[in-house]
């Protein structure tokens, strides 16, 4: 049995300890993270008894079992989650409130600025001709753009601020994570099985702080070390694992804040940021991005809508309105994660049709197709190399991998780049482009209504761009099988040059790789017509590759074609292909031969060894040139040959691209300029002679203009060997029936008209006398160099000496009394040594000074001869006509480079023509004292008909001018030319409408053309139109181009007076009178017109028909309300979250927090127990005393 | 029972919230606005911005209307003058047609008529306060009516009629085009200009062919001008009606806006008073409760 004394002692000790625990609690009332401690008391049980004794039922006292830390994991986790949730809302609400302040800073916001701009436009509408309101509205427009840019900057700043804040918090979080890892290490390394309470407090306090930033899931080890994963699921990425911490990283992707967590594999992105202030910041960041997107879309919408209308107007200076707001090229970006090498390019067709919506193109490898989706992820289009979208095509090239993406964001960055495109008030296009009214001289009182008609449906015929290479080339030409429609010249072609070509006879060999490489021989038969007799000639070529390369087989047909063209391969008769008039093209599998002059017939064979033959396909020669015809879709005949009634019936049909109402009209056929259709520029030549040699002028002077058709009249080979064309060009000119010359390519040194003209002039002059002029004097002077005594000695001793004279050093050497100059300008002086007088006499040129000039007249032109160093430069007159030089005797020699038809002589220009020319001539040695220069004409050809010819030619670029000496004479000039081209139609300043091209007249039906396209977006003011009543009884009207009076279309009015034509829907109301006119004219000068500005004003209330455009203030208002609603909702969430957090904290605090009242009552309770235990001791002592006294 | 530390912290938090509410109420009282941020009532905020936009538009329509009225009145006056002149010429023609007039008398009449015709050209080329031609259609910088070599008056303006917006879907013409007013009088012999009718009369008078004086055409001209004046009158009365409509709309809009936007002062001040009272009470209570704990009784 235990001593009562011991029991009392145990009580005293235990309660003293309990009191100190309570004291500790009170002392730590304000300690962060401190969890209330509780001393738990247990009875010290009695002895266990033995075999002979009952166990004692009395205990042995009391003891402190443990000082328990009031820790409830469930309550604590709940409090942490609630805190994280509240933090999310708090930082999100904070961000949203800032955003709201930005969008609605006070009385003036974007909405009111937009309203102000419209109000300014109203002011312009009231007095459109007045400058003051225009200046004002320009300022308001700038302010509008500035407001957009400002908002963009401020929202970007907000985003940056949110990102910076998150970055700071990231630092804090990562520090806390490492600290926790550190605490974990201490907990696990402590020896006892239960960790120190203070360490646990520290642990929980750190986790509390982490939870505020990011919601985490906590798992505790047996010893109490905490492992954290991100997010509420417990399956998020690890942040702390034992004593390892993994850092969190935040990345700004532009639109979003992306969270990444470190791991053994490096940083990995996570979406487990479920709550905490990071989550709030990220949400606010995303909302700000979304707001910015909305702002961009609004800016885009404004730009697009205003520009569309502004471009339809006309400004105060009568110019077409351009863009009102500046546009930017839409952004097309490849995704950063693209694995392939595909490149995309956006081709904008119509800016107006491109919505602000972002479009994503994703590559689907299994279908090998690009799929375009809108922002709602709905598929809107797909394509392989081209994806067609409203208003634009996206072309994609290169190799793509599955899942590769391109993002097309037309509106991206618009707000930040918004700017007014016009700077001057006059440029505001307030007036509408056209005015529509009845002529004030009309007899009738009929009125007109007109509106732009829907654009004509394009004809179903192919456009020329799809059919023809844009090249005047025989290889780019295209052959048609039948007469009729060829194609359409689209609206945006400004100039076009069409050629109708003959087709040459040809042979095509198609061979396999093995046949080609084994090719051994080539044979074919040509047929020419001589004096109406057909003459056939067989030609065979031996093809032996080893002659030209180390290999015994051919690489490809290109190699054979090159050797044939170069004349290296020759026929058995020793003729080259060129001599046969042929040209070859070749590639891997095809060899093509074309013949300029002859037909091919019989068998064409390519021997490929062992008796194997490949037979060539022959194509016949067609010399007849087809007629080129050009029409409007209304049946107006612009160029070609007038059609017969049958042809009209056959050709003017809807199938050929004509409108149903088309009526044939040839009033303007082949006319040019003001007489031409809508002022079109037109030149038409329908023979090779007219194409290559244009002859102009009359009377005694004729001008011949030479053209060289490079690509048509040159040898051409298609790189793929499919086509070849042999040059067959010649030019013939006959002058006055006396002199005739003919030239072909070989004589022409160059590929343009000037080269032809030069060659022609040379040919015409070939036999004519050459004029020469020789100077009268040699230009020399004598110099004397006296040798000094020293130099004499040196010369005697060394046999050589250096003499300096006039800055030039001469080396003189003597050998056997002969003195020679060994250096210096030895060729220009001659030396003699005068031994008696010990001096050297030299003769040096005495040329005129540099840049000195003299003038010569020849064939009626003046030539200036200027000294340039040792050369004479010739200027003036005909380039290259004369040559001039100093001969070895320093006498000036001048001669004509080819003969002079009129046997003109060279003569000095007189002083009357060129002041001071005779003194010039003296300096040049042309006159020496009284001696005149010698003038001579050398006849080259005794048969030259000339020497009596009284006309001459002169050359000026590509022009050859023939002039008769008698101004009353009629200079007879005939020209002839041969070309592959037999007809040429050149059209310039084409009207803004589609034209139809046809071929008629049978023949080769082979066309080539070149054309100029107007650049994208070129503004063209519509031409003034008249609607003229041509027959009031039959109600027929004619649409007429006002400026040129050209009839564009013929129509009959329906019962309501309606019709459509020339791009307008027209209605005439009232009685009509024949010859009454109605105007649809340009409104240039219409400064009092406000219709276009009114159309812009209509955008404010979205009154434009059938378009979801305009109403910008409402769009902004919607943006603000959306944000406001979000903020309002989140403020409520915040309140709820705060309440939840408070409740959870209360619950946790009620369990583990220190409450003074509780502690005070414990203090009293424990003190009482302590006092009572002391009383036990006292009682024990009294018991002892009693016992002691009784002894 | 929660910890003393949390209790204190939560109390402080509650005071902060109360203070924020008080601030909010004070701002509303100071601005007189019910809503100071869109998020307080997003729906009302959207309505307010629509109402303000409307108000701005209506004010603009009113000011457009005033401008239109000024111009139409000018046009009306000019047409009145024109009417007077043409009527005077008609009277002169009637008199001069009388055979009792001598050649000299006729010459005097012709000379007066020519003067009047000049004056008429002047009226036709009249300009408004901004220096813009009134009867030149859209080509308001032109002297649209000019005499050619044959002394015939030609019109180089166009037939555009400037109009201005006076409500969302109503526009009013502020002028007439010169061609309609002066150049297109329908007569028995086709469409003629007022000037050429007068010219023909003076030519007939000067050549003494009184029989050819087309008095009936002058009547047509008078009628034509008065018809034009009627057109202007119609626009003016349309303007008057629209003015009344706009004024009414303005009043309604302002009322609406005030209902939407303006704060209920009585309610706000009561709310503020309540808030202040609760803050004071809460603070007092906190001071009392925080001061006391069981320790106060441990003596």
mmCIF file of N, CA and C in Angstrom, chain A residues 962-995:
data_model
loop_
_atom_site.group_PDB
_atom_site.id
_atom_site.type_symbol
_atom_site.label_atom_id
_atom_site.label_comp_id
_atom_site.label_asym_id
_atom_site.label_seq_id
_atom_site.Cartn_x
_atom_site.Cartn_y
_atom_site.Cartn_z
ATOM 1 N N UNK A 962 13.657 57.830 -142.428
ATOM 2 C CA UNK A 962 14.070 57.945 -143.819
ATOM 3 C C UNK A 962 13.640 59.327 -144.306
ATOM 4 N N UNK A 963 14.559 60.104 -144.805
ATOM 5 C CA UNK A 963 14.230 61.467 -145.217
ATOM 6 C C UNK A 963 14.708 61.692 -146.652
ATOM 7 N N UNK A 964 13.804 62.184 -147.473
ATOM 8 C CA UNK A 964 14.164 62.518 -148.850
ATOM 9 C C UNK A 964 14.712 63.928 -148.854
ATOM 10 N N UNK A 965 15.725 64.175 -149.686
ATOM 11 C CA UNK A 965 16.338 65.504 -149.666
ATOM 12 C C UNK A 965 15.384 66.555 -150.227
ATOM 13 N N UNK A 966 14.474 66.101 -151.055
ATOM 14 C CA UNK A 966 13.499 67.032 -151.619
ATOM 15 C C UNK A 966 12.244 66.972 -150.764
ATOM 16 N N UNK A 967 11.929 68.060 -150.126
ATOM 17 C CA UNK A 967 10.817 68.005 -149.186
ATOM 18 C C UNK A 967 9.468 67.847 -149.890
ATOM 19 N N UNK A 968 9.455 67.967 -151.187
ATOM 20 C CA UNK A 968 8.191 67.763 -151.897
ATOM 21 C C UNK A 968 8.043 66.331 -152.420
ATOM 22 N N UNK A 969 9.107 65.566 -152.280
ATOM 23 C CA UNK A 969 9.070 64.217 -152.843
ATOM 24 C C UNK A 969 8.205 63.300 -151.977
ATOM 25 N N UNK A 970 7.740 62.231 -152.570
ATOM 26 C CA UNK A 970 7.008 61.238 -151.799
ATOM 27 C C UNK A 970 7.944 60.050 -151.584
ATOM 28 N N UNK A 971 8.412 59.902 -150.373
ATOM 29 C CA UNK A 971 9.396 58.869 -150.057
ATOM 30 C C UNK A 971 8.706 57.513 -150.032
ATOM 31 N N UNK A 972 9.122 56.621 -150.873
ATOM 32 C CA UNK A 972 8.488 55.302 -150.934
ATOM 33 C C UNK A 972 9.258 54.337 -150.035
ATOM 34 N N UNK A 973 8.562 53.782 -149.071
ATOM 35 C CA UNK A 973 9.190 52.811 -148.179
ATOM 36 C C UNK A 973 8.268 51.607 -148.071
ATOM 37 N N UNK A 974 8.781 50.438 -148.333
ATOM 38 C CA UNK A 974 7.958 49.249 -148.093
ATOM 39 C C UNK A 974 8.671 48.370 -147.081
ATOM 40 N N UNK A 975 7.852 47.740 -146.233
ATOM 41 C CA UNK A 975 8.436 46.899 -145.191
ATOM 42 C C UNK A 975 7.780 45.530 -145.249
ATOM 43 N N UNK A 976 8.500 44.582 -144.777
ATOM 44 C CA UNK A 976 8.019 43.201 -144.760
ATOM 45 C C UNK A 976 8.667 42.548 -143.555
ATOM 46 N N UNK A 977 7.919 41.689 -142.876
ATOM 47 C CA UNK A 977 8.552 40.994 -141.763
ATOM 48 C C UNK A 977 7.927 39.629 -141.608
ATOM 49 N N UNK A 978 8.658 38.779 -141.023
ATOM 50 C CA UNK A 978 8.167 37.431 -140.777
ATOM 51 C C UNK A 978 8.300 37.182 -139.275
ATOM 52 N N UNK A 979 7.242 36.656 -138.685
ATOM 53 C CA UNK A 979 7.276 36.430 -137.240
ATOM 54 C C UNK A 979 6.337 35.286 -136.918
ATOM 55 N N UNK A 980 6.522 34.715 -135.769
ATOM 56 C CA UNK A 980 5.582 33.700 -135.319
ATOM 57 C C UNK A 980 4.242 34.375 -135.016
ATOM 58 N N UNK A 981 4.313 35.636 -134.604
ATOM 59 C CA UNK A 981 3.101 36.377 -134.265
ATOM 60 C C UNK A 981 2.516 36.982 -135.519
ATOM 61 N N UNK A 982 1.206 36.846 -135.684
ATOM 62 C CA UNK A 982 0.575 37.402 -136.870
ATOM 63 C C UNK A 982 -0.455 38.454 -136.539
ATOM 64 N N UNK A 983 -0.776 38.582 -135.276
ATOM 65 C CA UNK A 983 -1.731 39.613 -134.880
ATOM 66 C C UNK A 983 -1.408 40.027 -133.451
ATOM 67 N N UNK A 984 -1.521 41.329 -133.219
ATOM 68 C CA UNK A 984 -1.228 41.818 -131.874
ATOM 69 C C UNK A 984 -2.260 42.879 -131.527
ATOM 70 N N UNK A 985 -2.829 42.741 -130.330
ATOM 71 C CA UNK A 985 -3.774 43.755 -129.849
ATOM 72 C C UNK A 985 -3.247 44.244 -128.506
ATOM 73 N N UNK A 986 -3.000 45.536 -128.427
ATOM 74 C CA UNK A 986 -2.489 46.113 -127.190
ATOM 75 C C UNK A 986 -3.549 47.044 -126.625
ATOM 76 N N UNK A 987 -4.004 46.760 -125.424
ATOM 77 C CA UNK A 987 -5.035 47.596 -124.806
ATOM 78 C C UNK A 987 -4.463 48.204 -123.531
ATOM 79 N N UNK A 988 -4.645 49.506 -123.385
ATOM 80 C CA UNK A 988 -4.197 50.162 -122.156
ATOM 81 C C UNK A 988 -5.374 50.903 -121.535
ATOM 82 N N UNK A 989 -5.228 51.247 -120.255
ATOM 83 C CA UNK A 989 -6.291 51.930 -119.504
ATOM 84 C C UNK A 989 -7.611 51.186 -119.636
ATOM 85 N N UNK A 990 -7.585 49.918 -119.353
ATOM 86 C CA UNK A 990 -8.797 49.117 -119.486
ATOM 87 C C UNK A 990 -9.861 49.605 -118.506
ATOM 88 N N UNK A 991 -11.120 49.525 -118.893
ATOM 89 C CA UNK A 991 -12.182 49.962 -117.986
ATOM 90 C C UNK A 991 -12.327 48.979 -116.829
ATOM 91 N N UNK A 992 -13.022 49.439 -115.806
ATOM 92 C CA UNK A 992 -13.206 48.652 -114.592
ATOM 93 C C UNK A 992 -14.343 47.648 -114.799
ATOM 94 N N UNK A 993 -14.209 46.797 -115.798
ATOM 95 C CA UNK A 993 -15.230 45.766 -116.015
ATOM 96 C C UNK A 993 -14.583 44.551 -116.675
ATOM 97 N N UNK A 994 -15.272 43.447 -116.609
ATOM 98 C CA UNK A 994 -14.734 42.232 -117.210
ATOM 99 C C UNK A 994 -14.820 42.320 -118.734
ATOM 100 N N UNK A 995 -13.793 41.843 -119.389
ATOM 101 C CA UNK A 995 -13.820 41.796 -120.851
ATOM 102 C C UNK A 995 -13.703 40.330 -121.289
#
